[in-house]
Amino acid sequence: MRENGRVNPATRQPETPASPQRSTSLEQGGTPMVPPRLIATDLDGTLLRDDKSLSPRTIAALAAAEEAGIEVFFVTGRPARWMDVVSDHVHGHGLAICGNGAAVVDLHGGPGTHRFVKVRELARENALDAVRLLRDAAPGTVYAIEQTYGFYQEPDYPKLHMEIPDTLAPAERLLAPDAPGAGEPVLKILAYHPEIDPDAFLTLARLAIGERANVTRSSPSALLEISGPGVSKASTLALCCAERGISHEEVVAFGDMPNDVEMLTWAGQSYAMGNAHPEVIAAASGRTIANNDDGVAVVIERMLAERL
């Protein structure tokens, strides 16, 4: 099923209102007001250590949460083909939210055999507008196109992800009606600039593109991720929770970068990692320790202990 989100600016939230901010930092020993039913966690810089591994402690904490009846959703900017690192830990439901909310993916089949359950695509006309507007605002920007199964890029786009692109061509050609992969939904555009400060690039892009698309970032470099209007980790997580009868107050979320801000604001409880971006720390209702120190596991362990 394809679904386009309604037009929203990047900072606007899903329809379900967020709970008032509460202090739930580890140091202050905050206690959840509502028993959690779902854990939503980012991967890179959050659940995964910097070497992209899951520690034994984190694996055990995720399994214990599922055993206690709390669903765990991985909510990531990664494409589905990069989910092998956690595909053994999706437990019964098998689902993950990928591409910053552009897709809900069933990972049960393993790498290369995943099934797209929901796709919230970026319309090609919106994508072309975004490319044009950002080129004008930030000359020197180069692009890659992430589709459901294909990856395409401009010749000058750097090898940031060890990807082998299906096609090399200007973005305008890659997004044309007769382009390679034209029958496939576009999940997001990646926009890279070699010189601009990452946060300044994000601000500039949001101003230039406006409501034509949702713009965020998760990389330490000046690499932006451009999705459909209203498409974010938060809005797709809200849809998945509504299908399960789970309210935002029953969600605990974890993240570290600007693409997590909407999700952390929406969730009833949220934790910024010890290594998080300042915007993330400001958005979250609590803070845990760094990803390399198993900050997510620490919170889950305490949360489960409080249920006894």
PDB file of C-alpha atoms in Angstrom:
ATOM      1  CA  MET A   1       0.000   0.000   0.000  1.00  0.00           C
ATOM      2  CA  ARG A   2       1.279   3.437  -0.880  1.00  0.00           C
ATOM      3  CA  GLU A   3       0.350   6.389   1.213  1.00  0.00           C
ATOM      4  CA  ASN A   4       1.308  10.036   1.002  1.00  0.00           C
ATOM      5  CA  GLY A   5       1.321  12.023   4.246  1.00  0.00           C
ATOM      6  CA  ARG A   6      -0.567  15.306   4.328  1.00  0.00           C
ATOM      7  CA  VAL A   7       1.451  18.472   3.859  1.00  0.00           C
ATOM      8  CA  ASN A   8       3.118  19.458   7.126  1.00  0.00           C
ATOM      9  CA  PRO A   9       6.207  21.486   7.933  1.00  0.00           C
ATOM     10  CA  ALA A  10       9.115  19.436   9.192  1.00  0.00           C
ATOM     11  CA  THR A  11       8.579  20.294  12.845  1.00  0.00           C
ATOM     12  CA  ARG A  12       4.848  19.635  13.034  1.00  0.00           C
ATOM     13  CA  GLN A  13       3.778  16.491  14.901  1.00  0.00           C
ATOM     14  CA  PRO A  14       1.295  13.648  14.295  1.00  0.00           C
ATOM     15  CA  GLU A  15      -2.327  14.268  15.215  1.00  0.00           C
ATOM     16  CA  THR A  16      -2.138  12.500  18.577  1.00  0.00           C
ATOM     17  CA  PRO A  17      -0.993  15.167  21.060  1.00  0.00           C
ATOM     18  CA  ALA A  18       2.210  14.563  22.948  1.00  0.00           C
ATOM     19  CA  SER A  19       2.211  14.227  26.721  1.00  0.00           C
ATOM     20  CA  PRO A  20       3.590  17.081  28.820  1.00  0.00           C
ATOM     21  CA  GLN A  21       7.347  16.866  29.198  1.00  0.00           C
ATOM     22  CA  ARG A  22       8.336  14.935  32.329  1.00  0.00           C
ATOM     23  CA  SER A  23      11.713  14.558  33.996  1.00  0.00           C
ATOM     24  CA  THR A  24      12.632  10.887  33.699  1.00  0.00           C
ATOM     25  CA  SER A  25      16.416  10.997  33.635  1.00  0.00           C
ATOM     26  CA  LEU A  26      18.281   8.104  35.174  1.00  0.00           C
ATOM     27  CA  GLU A  27      19.875  10.389  37.724  1.00  0.00           C
ATOM     28  CA  GLN A  28      16.484  11.588  38.965  1.00  0.00           C
ATOM     29  CA  GLY A  29      14.938   8.136  38.974  1.00  0.00           C
ATOM     30  CA  GLY A  30      11.826   9.162  37.047  1.00  0.00           C
ATOM     31  CA  THR A  31       8.921   6.682  37.022  1.00  0.00           C
ATOM     32  CA  PRO A  32       6.591   6.191  34.059  1.00  0.00           C
ATOM     33  CA  MET A  33       3.072   7.490  34.594  1.00  0.00           C
ATOM     34  CA  VAL A  34       1.652   4.941  32.136  1.00  0.00           C
ATOM     35  CA  PRO A  35       2.964   1.352  31.804  1.00  0.00           C
ATOM     36  CA  PRO A  36       4.748   1.093  28.448  1.00  0.00           C
ATOM     37  CA  ARG A  37       3.405  -1.175  25.715  1.00  0.00           C
ATOM     38  CA  LEU A  38       5.877  -0.329  22.946  1.00  0.00           C
ATOM     39  CA  ILE A  39       9.555   0.617  22.761  1.00  0.00           C
ATOM     40  CA  ALA A  40      10.590   2.605  19.661  1.00  0.00           C
ATOM     41  CA  THR A  41      14.323   2.868  19.191  1.00  0.00           C
ATOM     42  CA  ASP A  42      16.609   4.384  16.620  1.00  0.00           C
ATOM     43  CA  LEU A  43      19.585   2.240  15.573  1.00  0.00           C
ATOM     44  CA  ASP A  44      22.781   4.101  14.634  1.00  0.00           C
ATOM     45  CA  GLY A  45      24.151   6.097  17.542  1.00  0.00           C
ATOM     46  CA  THR A  46      21.362   4.783  19.780  1.00  0.00           C
ATOM     47  CA  LEU A  47      20.828   1.027  19.987  1.00  0.00           C
ATOM     48  CA  LEU A  48      23.932   0.080  18.015  1.00  0.00           C
ATOM     49  CA  ARG A  49      27.423   0.698  19.278  1.00  0.00           C
ATOM     50  CA  ASP A  50      29.744   2.751  17.097  1.00  0.00           C
ATOM     51  CA  ASP A  51      31.100  -0.457  15.501  1.00  0.00           C
ATOM     52  CA  LYS A  52      27.478  -1.160  14.375  1.00  0.00           C
ATOM     53  CA  SER A  53      27.119  -4.141  16.701  1.00  0.00           C
ATOM     54  CA  LEU A  54      24.438  -5.033  19.240  1.00  0.00           C
ATOM     55  CA  SER A  55      25.948  -5.854  22.614  1.00  0.00           C
ATOM     56  CA  PRO A  56      24.901  -9.037  24.448  1.00  0.00           C
ATOM     57  CA  ARG A  57      23.391  -6.839  27.163  1.00  0.00           C
ATOM     58  CA  THR A  58      21.225  -4.985  24.655  1.00  0.00           C
ATOM     59  CA  ILE A  59      20.115  -8.204  22.975  1.00  0.00           C
ATOM     60  CA  ALA A  60      19.094  -9.609  26.359  1.00  0.00           C
ATOM     61  CA  ALA A  61      17.202  -6.410  27.264  1.00  0.00           C
ATOM     62  CA  LEU A  62      15.240  -6.430  23.996  1.00  0.00           C
ATOM     63  CA  ALA A  63      14.323 -10.095  24.482  1.00  0.00           C
ATOM     64  CA  ALA A  64      13.250  -9.443  28.070  1.00  0.00           C
ATOM     65  CA  ALA A  65      11.009  -6.570  26.967  1.00  0.00           C
ATOM     66  CA  GLU A  66       9.299  -8.744  24.369  1.00  0.00           C
ATOM     67  CA  GLU A  67       8.921 -11.535  26.945  1.00  0.00           C
ATOM     68  CA  ALA A  68       7.210  -9.030  29.236  1.00  0.00           C
ATOM     69  CA  GLY A  69       4.706  -8.186  26.483  1.00  0.00           C
ATOM     70  CA  ILE A  70       6.277  -4.902  25.360  1.00  0.00           C
ATOM     71  CA  GLU A  71       6.671  -4.661  21.582  1.00  0.00           C
ATOM     72  CA  VAL A  72      10.003  -3.383  20.254  1.00  0.00           C
ATOM     73  CA  PHE A  73      10.057  -1.397  17.015  1.00  0.00           C
ATOM     74  CA  PHE A  74      13.268  -0.402  15.278  1.00  0.00           C
ATOM     75  CA  VAL A  75      12.678   3.067  13.791  1.00  0.00           C
ATOM     76  CA  THR A  76      15.572   4.097  11.587  1.00  0.00           C
ATOM     77  CA  GLY A  77      16.731   6.177   8.668  1.00  0.00           C
ATOM     78  CA  ARG A  78      18.363   3.055   7.227  1.00  0.00           C
ATOM     79  CA  PRO A  79      16.962   1.445   4.079  1.00  0.00           C
ATOM     80  CA  ALA A  80      15.515  -2.043   4.424  1.00  0.00           C
ATOM     81  CA  ARG A  81      18.569  -3.659   2.811  1.00  0.00           C
ATOM     82  CA  TRP A  82      20.739  -2.446   5.711  1.00  0.00           C
ATOM     83  CA  MET A  83      18.609  -4.096   8.392  1.00  0.00           C
ATOM     84  CA  ASP A  84      20.485  -7.398   8.584  1.00  0.00           C
ATOM     85  CA  VAL A  85      22.247  -6.125  11.725  1.00  0.00           C
ATOM     86  CA  VAL A  86      18.961  -6.389  13.692  1.00  0.00           C
ATOM     87  CA  SER A  87      16.831  -8.760  11.595  1.00  0.00           C
ATOM     88  CA  ASP A  88      17.368 -11.570  14.122  1.00  0.00           C
ATOM     89  CA  HIS A  89      15.885  -9.447  16.899  1.00  0.00           C
ATOM     90  CA  VAL A  90      12.512  -8.306  15.519  1.00  0.00           C
ATOM     91  CA  HIS A  91      10.741 -11.094  17.435  1.00  0.00           C
ATOM     92  CA  GLY A  92       7.143 -12.015  16.659  1.00  0.00           C
ATOM     93  CA  HIS A  93       5.875  -9.011  14.722  1.00  0.00           C
ATOM     94  CA  GLY A  94       8.883  -8.849  12.394  1.00  0.00           C
ATOM     95  CA  LEU A  95       8.316  -5.195  11.513  1.00  0.00           C
ATOM     96  CA  ALA A  96      10.651  -2.216  11.351  1.00  0.00           C
ATOM     97  CA  ILE A  97      10.136   1.388  10.271  1.00  0.00           C
ATOM     98  CA  CYS A  98      12.799   2.311   7.715  1.00  0.00           C
ATOM     99  CA  GLY A  99      13.797   5.355   5.691  1.00  0.00           C
ATOM    100  CA  ASN A 100      12.746   7.839   8.414  1.00  0.00           C
ATOM    101  CA  GLY A 101       9.159   6.623   8.215  1.00  0.00           C
ATOM    102  CA  ALA A 102       8.945   6.150   4.447  1.00  0.00           C
ATOM    103  CA  ALA A 103       8.433   2.396   4.779  1.00  0.00           C
ATOM    104  CA  VAL A 104       7.223  -0.244   7.197  1.00  0.00           C
ATOM    105  CA  VAL A 105       9.074  -3.454   6.391  1.00  0.00           C
ATOM    106  CA  ASP A 106       8.554  -7.085   7.387  1.00  0.00           C
ATOM    107  CA  LEU A 107      12.055  -8.443   8.018  1.00  0.00           C
ATOM    108  CA  HIS A 108      11.068 -12.046   8.648  1.00  0.00           C
ATOM    109  CA  GLY A 109      12.404 -13.248   5.313  1.00  0.00           C
ATOM    110  CA  GLY A 110      15.923 -12.015   6.017  1.00  0.00           C
ATOM    111  CA  PRO A 111      18.213  -9.818   3.880  1.00  0.00           C
ATOM    112  CA  GLY A 112      17.040  -9.460   0.291  1.00  0.00           C
ATOM    113  CA  THR A 113      13.630 -11.049   0.909  1.00  0.00           C
ATOM    114  CA  HIS A 114      11.962  -8.399   3.053  1.00  0.00           C
ATOM    115  CA  ARG A 115       8.403  -7.321   2.276  1.00  0.00           C
ATOM    116  CA  PHE A 116       7.189  -3.720   2.215  1.00  0.00           C
ATOM    117  CA  VAL A 117       4.035  -3.533   4.342  1.00  0.00           C
ATOM    118  CA  LYS A 118       3.495   0.213   3.958  1.00  0.00           C
ATOM    119  CA  VAL A 119       5.179   2.758   1.660  1.00  0.00           C
ATOM    120  CA  ARG A 120       4.830   6.521   2.109  1.00  0.00           C
ATOM    121  CA  GLU A 121       6.529   7.729  -1.025  1.00  0.00           C
ATOM    122  CA  LEU A 122       7.958  11.072  -2.078  1.00  0.00           C
ATOM    123  CA  ALA A 123       6.115  12.100  -5.248  1.00  0.00           C
ATOM    124  CA  ARG A 124       8.506  12.677  -8.132  1.00  0.00           C
ATOM    125  CA  GLU A 125       7.194  16.168  -8.782  1.00  0.00           C
ATOM    126  CA  ASN A 126       7.892  17.076  -5.147  1.00  0.00           C
ATOM    127  CA  ALA A 127      11.317  15.481  -5.405  1.00  0.00           C
ATOM    128  CA  LEU A 128      12.163  17.475  -8.529  1.00  0.00           C
ATOM    129  CA  ASP A 129      11.009  20.690  -6.837  1.00  0.00           C
ATOM    130  CA  ALA A 130      13.200  19.923  -3.824  1.00  0.00           C
ATOM    131  CA  VAL A 131      16.237  19.233  -6.016  1.00  0.00           C
ATOM    132  CA  ARG A 132      15.769  22.456  -7.967  1.00  0.00           C
ATOM    133  CA  LEU A 133      15.141  24.652  -4.940  1.00  0.00           C
ATOM    134  CA  LEU A 134      18.067  23.292  -2.952  1.00  0.00           C
ATOM    135  CA  ARG A 135      20.431  23.544  -5.941  1.00  0.00           C
ATOM    136  CA  ASP A 136      19.510  27.216  -6.184  1.00  0.00           C
ATOM    137  CA  ALA A 137      19.906  27.807  -2.439  1.00  0.00           C
ATOM    138  CA  ALA A 138      23.108  25.772  -2.011  1.00  0.00           C
ATOM    139  CA  PRO A 139      25.119  25.456  -5.246  1.00  0.00           C
ATOM    140  CA  GLY A 140      27.347  22.410  -5.144  1.00  0.00           C
ATOM    141  CA  THR A 141      24.705  20.121  -3.606  1.00  0.00           C
ATOM    142  CA  VAL A 142      24.786  16.591  -5.031  1.00  0.00           C
ATOM    143  CA  TYR A 143      22.061  13.949  -4.791  1.00  0.00           C
ATOM    144  CA  ALA A 144      21.239  10.272  -4.482  1.00  0.00           C
ATOM    145  CA  ILE A 145      17.801   8.698  -4.839  1.00  0.00           C
ATOM    146  CA  GLU A 146      16.619   5.944  -2.475  1.00  0.00           C
ATOM    147  CA  GLN A 147      13.775   3.814  -3.835  1.00  0.00           C
ATOM    148  CA  THR A 148      12.116   0.704  -2.467  1.00  0.00           C
ATOM    149  CA  TYR A 149      14.688  -1.602  -4.045  1.00  0.00           C
ATOM    150  CA  GLY A 150      16.950   0.644  -6.129  1.00  0.00           C
ATOM    151  CA  PHE A 151      19.650   3.172  -5.281  1.00  0.00           C
ATOM    152  CA  TYR A 152      20.643   5.823  -7.841  1.00  0.00           C
ATOM    153  CA  GLN A 153      23.052   8.732  -7.594  1.00  0.00           C
ATOM    154  CA  GLU A 154      24.706  11.614  -9.365  1.00  0.00           C
ATOM    155  CA  PRO A 155      28.290  11.056 -10.570  1.00  0.00           C
ATOM    156  CA  ASP A 156      29.733  13.507  -7.986  1.00  0.00           C
ATOM    157  CA  TYR A 157      27.817  12.078  -5.033  1.00  0.00           C
ATOM    158  CA  PRO A 158      30.473  10.668  -2.654  1.00  0.00           C
ATOM    159  CA  LYS A 159      30.748   7.004  -1.730  1.00  0.00           C
ATOM    160  CA  LEU A 160      29.372   7.597   1.748  1.00  0.00           C
ATOM    161  CA  HIS A 161      27.712   4.239   2.255  1.00  0.00           C
ATOM    162  CA  MET A 162      29.795   1.761   0.263  1.00  0.00           C
ATOM    163  CA  GLU A 163      26.839   1.545  -2.121  1.00  0.00           C
ATOM    164  CA  ILE A 164      27.093   0.435  -5.726  1.00  0.00           C
ATOM    165  CA  PRO A 165      24.463   2.586  -7.472  1.00  0.00           C
ATOM    166  CA  ASP A 166      22.178   1.081 -10.073  1.00  0.00           C
ATOM    167  CA  THR A 167      22.578   4.152 -12.287  1.00  0.00           C
ATOM    168  CA  LEU A 168      24.758   7.286 -12.382  1.00  0.00           C
ATOM    169  CA  ALA A 169      23.008  10.374 -13.787  1.00  0.00           C
ATOM    170  CA  PRO A 170      21.875  13.888 -12.812  1.00  0.00           C
ATOM    171  CA  ALA A 171      19.041  13.842 -10.264  1.00  0.00           C
ATOM    172  CA  GLU A 172      16.657  15.462 -12.734  1.00  0.00           C
ATOM    173  CA  ARG A 173      17.226  12.514 -15.077  1.00  0.00           C
ATOM    174  CA  LEU A 174      16.926   9.962 -12.260  1.00  0.00           C
ATOM    175  CA  LEU A 175      13.527  11.409 -11.315  1.00  0.00           C
ATOM    176  CA  ALA A 176      12.157  11.692 -14.861  1.00  0.00           C
ATOM    177  CA  PRO A 177       9.018   9.717 -15.826  1.00  0.00           C
ATOM    178  CA  ASP A 178      11.085   7.420 -18.065  1.00  0.00           C
ATOM    179  CA  ALA A 179      14.031   7.047 -15.671  1.00  0.00           C
ATOM    180  CA  PRO A 180      15.411   3.663 -14.643  1.00  0.00           C
ATOM    181  CA  GLY A 181      13.221   2.409 -11.812  1.00  0.00           C
ATOM    182  CA  ALA A 182      10.419   4.827 -12.703  1.00  0.00           C
ATOM    183  CA  GLY A 183       7.853   2.250 -11.612  1.00  0.00           C
ATOM    184  CA  GLU A 184       9.315   2.091  -8.103  1.00  0.00           C
ATOM    185  CA  PRO A 185       8.292   4.492  -5.327  1.00  0.00           C
ATOM    186  CA  VAL A 186      10.875   7.063  -4.243  1.00  0.00           C
ATOM    187  CA  LEU A 187      11.394   6.780  -0.483  1.00  0.00           C
ATOM    188  CA  LYS A 188      13.780   9.687   0.016  1.00  0.00           C
ATOM    189  CA  ILE A 189      16.410  11.879  -1.568  1.00  0.00           C
ATOM    190  CA  LEU A 190      19.869  12.200  -0.060  1.00  0.00           C
ATOM    191  CA  ALA A 191      21.435  15.646  -0.508  1.00  0.00           C
ATOM    192  CA  TYR A 192      25.123  16.178   0.277  1.00  0.00           C
ATOM    193  CA  HIS A 193      27.166  19.346   0.398  1.00  0.00           C
ATOM    194  CA  PRO A 194      30.968  19.207   0.789  1.00  0.00           C
ATOM    195  CA  GLU A 195      31.407  22.545   2.588  1.00  0.00           C
ATOM    196  CA  ILE A 196      28.340  23.752   4.502  1.00  0.00           C
ATOM    197  CA  ASP A 197      27.975  23.151   8.249  1.00  0.00           C
ATOM    198  CA  PRO A 198      25.496  20.260   8.751  1.00  0.00           C
ATOM    199  CA  ASP A 199      23.042  22.164  10.974  1.00  0.00           C
ATOM    200  CA  ALA A 200      23.219  25.248   8.769  1.00  0.00           C
ATOM    201  CA  PHE A 201      22.550  23.077   5.707  1.00  0.00           C
ATOM    202  CA  LEU A 202      19.473  21.598   7.382  1.00  0.00           C
ATOM    203  CA  THR A 203      18.088  25.022   8.255  1.00  0.00           C
ATOM    204  CA  LEU A 204      18.768  26.357   4.768  1.00  0.00           C
ATOM    205  CA  ALA A 205      17.116  23.338   3.106  1.00  0.00           C
ATOM    206  CA  ARG A 206      13.987  23.527   5.255  1.00  0.00           C
ATOM    207  CA  LEU A 207      13.577  27.196   4.387  1.00  0.00           C
ATOM    208  CA  ALA A 208      14.191  26.595   0.678  1.00  0.00           C
ATOM    209  CA  ILE A 209      11.988  23.519   0.261  1.00  0.00           C
ATOM    210  CA  GLY A 210       9.188  24.499   2.627  1.00  0.00           C
ATOM    211  CA  GLU A 211       6.182  22.183   2.688  1.00  0.00           C
ATOM    212  CA  ARG A 212       7.026  20.352  -0.542  1.00  0.00           C
ATOM    213  CA  ALA A 213       8.920  17.719   1.459  1.00  0.00           C
ATOM    214  CA  ASN A 214      10.130  16.831   4.948  1.00  0.00           C
ATOM    215  CA  VAL A 215      13.847  17.490   5.472  1.00  0.00           C
ATOM    216  CA  THR A 216      15.984  16.082   8.279  1.00  0.00           C
ATOM    217  CA  ARG A 217      19.419  14.641   8.945  1.00  0.00           C
ATOM    218  CA  SER A 218      21.062  11.814  10.880  1.00  0.00           C
ATOM    219  CA  SER A 219      24.657  11.972   9.660  1.00  0.00           C
ATOM    220  CA  PRO A 220      27.480  13.956  11.276  1.00  0.00           C
ATOM    221  CA  SER A 221      28.302  15.272   7.786  1.00  0.00           C
ATOM    222  CA  ALA A 222      26.263  17.725   5.694  1.00  0.00           C
ATOM    223  CA  LEU A 223      23.995  14.956   4.403  1.00  0.00           C
ATOM    224  CA  LEU A 224      20.260  15.632   4.370  1.00  0.00           C
ATOM    225  CA  GLU A 225      17.396  13.159   4.021  1.00  0.00           C
ATOM    226  CA  ILE A 226      14.348  14.431   2.129  1.00  0.00           C
ATOM    227  CA  SER A 227      11.054  12.525   2.425  1.00  0.00           C
ATOM    228  CA  GLY A 228       7.433  13.057   1.467  1.00  0.00           C
ATOM    229  CA  PRO A 229       5.432  15.882   3.099  1.00  0.00           C
ATOM    230  CA  GLY A 230       4.518  14.905   6.652  1.00  0.00           C
ATOM    231  CA  VAL A 231       6.560  11.697   6.515  1.00  0.00           C
ATOM    232  CA  SER A 232       8.712  11.193   9.591  1.00  0.00           C
ATOM    233  CA  LYS A 233       9.602   8.543  12.120  1.00  0.00           C
ATOM    234  CA  ALA A 234       6.923  10.003  14.387  1.00  0.00           C
ATOM    235  CA  SER A 235       4.045  10.040  11.902  1.00  0.00           C
ATOM    236  CA  THR A 236       4.630   6.467  10.724  1.00  0.00           C
ATOM    237  CA  LEU A 237       5.127   5.227  14.285  1.00  0.00           C
ATOM    238  CA  ALA A 238       1.812   6.901  15.188  1.00  0.00           C
ATOM    239  CA  LEU A 239       0.107   4.963  12.373  1.00  0.00           C
ATOM    240  CA  CYS A 240       1.605   1.659  13.548  1.00  0.00           C
ATOM    241  CA  CYS A 241       0.581   2.355  17.132  1.00  0.00           C
ATOM    242  CA  ALA A 242      -2.972   3.297  16.119  1.00  0.00           C
ATOM    243  CA  GLU A 243      -3.298  -0.048  14.297  1.00  0.00           C
ATOM    244  CA  ARG A 244      -2.386  -1.780  17.578  1.00  0.00           C
ATOM    245  CA  GLY A 245      -4.560   0.348  19.831  1.00  0.00           C
ATOM    246  CA  ILE A 246      -1.462   1.794  21.530  1.00  0.00           C
ATOM    247  CA  SER A 247      -1.549   5.429  22.628  1.00  0.00           C
ATOM    248  CA  HIS A 248       1.447   7.739  22.468  1.00  0.00           C
ATOM    249  CA  GLU A 249       1.508   7.732  26.287  1.00  0.00           C
ATOM    250  CA  GLU A 250       2.286   3.997  26.172  1.00  0.00           C
ATOM    251  CA  VAL A 251       5.359   4.485  23.957  1.00  0.00           C
ATOM    252  CA  VAL A 252       8.955   4.830  25.151  1.00  0.00           C
ATOM    253  CA  ALA A 253      11.314   6.198  22.469  1.00  0.00           C
ATOM    254  CA  PHE A 254      15.091   6.508  22.149  1.00  0.00           C
ATOM    255  CA  GLY A 255      17.193   8.584  19.739  1.00  0.00           C
ATOM    256  CA  ASP A 256      20.288  10.675  19.156  1.00  0.00           C
ATOM    257  CA  MET A 257      19.969  12.844  16.022  1.00  0.00           C
ATOM    258  CA  PRO A 258      17.619  15.475  14.508  1.00  0.00           C
ATOM    259  CA  ASN A 259      15.650  12.846  12.577  1.00  0.00           C
ATOM    260  CA  ASP A 260      14.534  11.499  15.986  1.00  0.00           C
ATOM    261  CA  VAL A 261      13.213  14.796  17.372  1.00  0.00           C
ATOM    262  CA  GLU A 262       9.577  14.421  16.228  1.00  0.00           C
ATOM    263  CA  MET A 263       9.411  10.839  17.542  1.00  0.00           C
ATOM    264  CA  LEU A 264      10.875  11.780  20.924  1.00  0.00           C
ATOM    265  CA  THR A 265       8.462  14.699  21.263  1.00  0.00           C
ATOM    266  CA  TRP A 266       5.469  12.518  20.351  1.00  0.00           C
ATOM    267  CA  ALA A 267       6.197   9.580  22.654  1.00  0.00           C
ATOM    268  CA  GLY A 268       4.899   9.571  26.220  1.00  0.00           C
ATOM    269  CA  GLN A 269       8.415   8.903  27.483  1.00  0.00           C
ATOM    270  CA  SER A 270      11.573   9.608  25.527  1.00  0.00           C
ATOM    271  CA  TYR A 271      15.290   9.374  26.108  1.00  0.00           C
ATOM    272  CA  ALA A 272      18.141  11.208  24.448  1.00  0.00           C
ATOM    273  CA  MET A 273      21.361   9.247  24.375  1.00  0.00           C
ATOM    274  CA  GLY A 274      24.397  10.551  26.236  1.00  0.00           C
ATOM    275  CA  ASN A 275      25.973  11.177  22.831  1.00  0.00           C
ATOM    276  CA  ALA A 276      22.889  12.944  21.403  1.00  0.00           C
ATOM    277  CA  HIS A 277      22.661  16.132  19.349  1.00  0.00           C
ATOM    278  CA  PRO A 278      21.628  19.193  21.437  1.00  0.00           C
ATOM    279  CA  GLU A 279      18.235  19.407  19.684  1.00  0.00           C
ATOM    280  CA  VAL A 280      17.527  15.821  20.704  1.00  0.00           C
ATOM    281  CA  ILE A 281      18.444  16.466  24.326  1.00  0.00           C
ATOM    282  CA  ALA A 282      16.071  19.440  24.341  1.00  0.00           C
ATOM    283  CA  ALA A 283      13.231  17.409  22.784  1.00  0.00           C
ATOM    284  CA  ALA A 284      13.404  14.319  25.006  1.00  0.00           C
ATOM    285  CA  SER A 285      11.749  14.002  28.408  1.00  0.00           C
ATOM    286  CA  GLY A 286      14.759  12.135  29.822  1.00  0.00           C
ATOM    287  CA  ARG A 287      18.345  11.232  29.158  1.00  0.00           C
ATOM    288  CA  THR A 288      20.310   8.004  29.342  1.00  0.00           C
ATOM    289  CA  ILE A 289      23.987   7.163  28.887  1.00  0.00           C
ATOM    290  CA  ALA A 290      25.774   6.799  25.544  1.00  0.00           C
ATOM    291  CA  ASN A 291      25.168   4.132  22.926  1.00  0.00           C
ATOM    292  CA  ASN A 292      28.582   2.559  23.500  1.00  0.00           C
ATOM    293  CA  ASP A 293      27.625   2.079  27.157  1.00  0.00           C
ATOM    294  CA  ASP A 294      24.296   0.345  26.379  1.00  0.00           C
ATOM    295  CA  GLY A 295      22.134   3.335  27.295  1.00  0.00           C
ATOM    296  CA  VAL A 296      18.957   1.805  25.840  1.00  0.00           C
ATOM    297  CA  ALA A 297      19.472  -1.449  27.736  1.00  0.00           C
ATOM    298  CA  VAL A 298      19.987   0.448  31.004  1.00  0.00           C
ATOM    299  CA  VAL A 299      16.567   2.097  30.693  1.00  0.00           C
ATOM    300  CA  ILE A 300      14.800  -1.104  29.618  1.00  0.00           C
ATOM    301  CA  GLU A 301      16.283  -3.041  32.534  1.00  0.00           C
ATOM    302  CA  ARG A 302      15.139  -0.410  35.020  1.00  0.00           C
ATOM    303  CA  MET A 303      11.721  -0.171  33.383  1.00  0.00           C
ATOM    304  CA  LEU A 304      11.196  -3.935  33.649  1.00  0.00           C
ATOM    305  CA  ALA A 305      12.411  -3.981  37.255  1.00  0.00           C
ATOM    306  CA  GLU A 306       9.791  -1.360  38.138  1.00  0.00           C
ATOM    307  CA  ARG A 307       7.033  -3.627  36.764  1.00  0.00           C
ATOM    308  CA  LEU A 308       7.820  -6.400  39.251  1.00  0.00           C
TER     309      LEU A 308
END
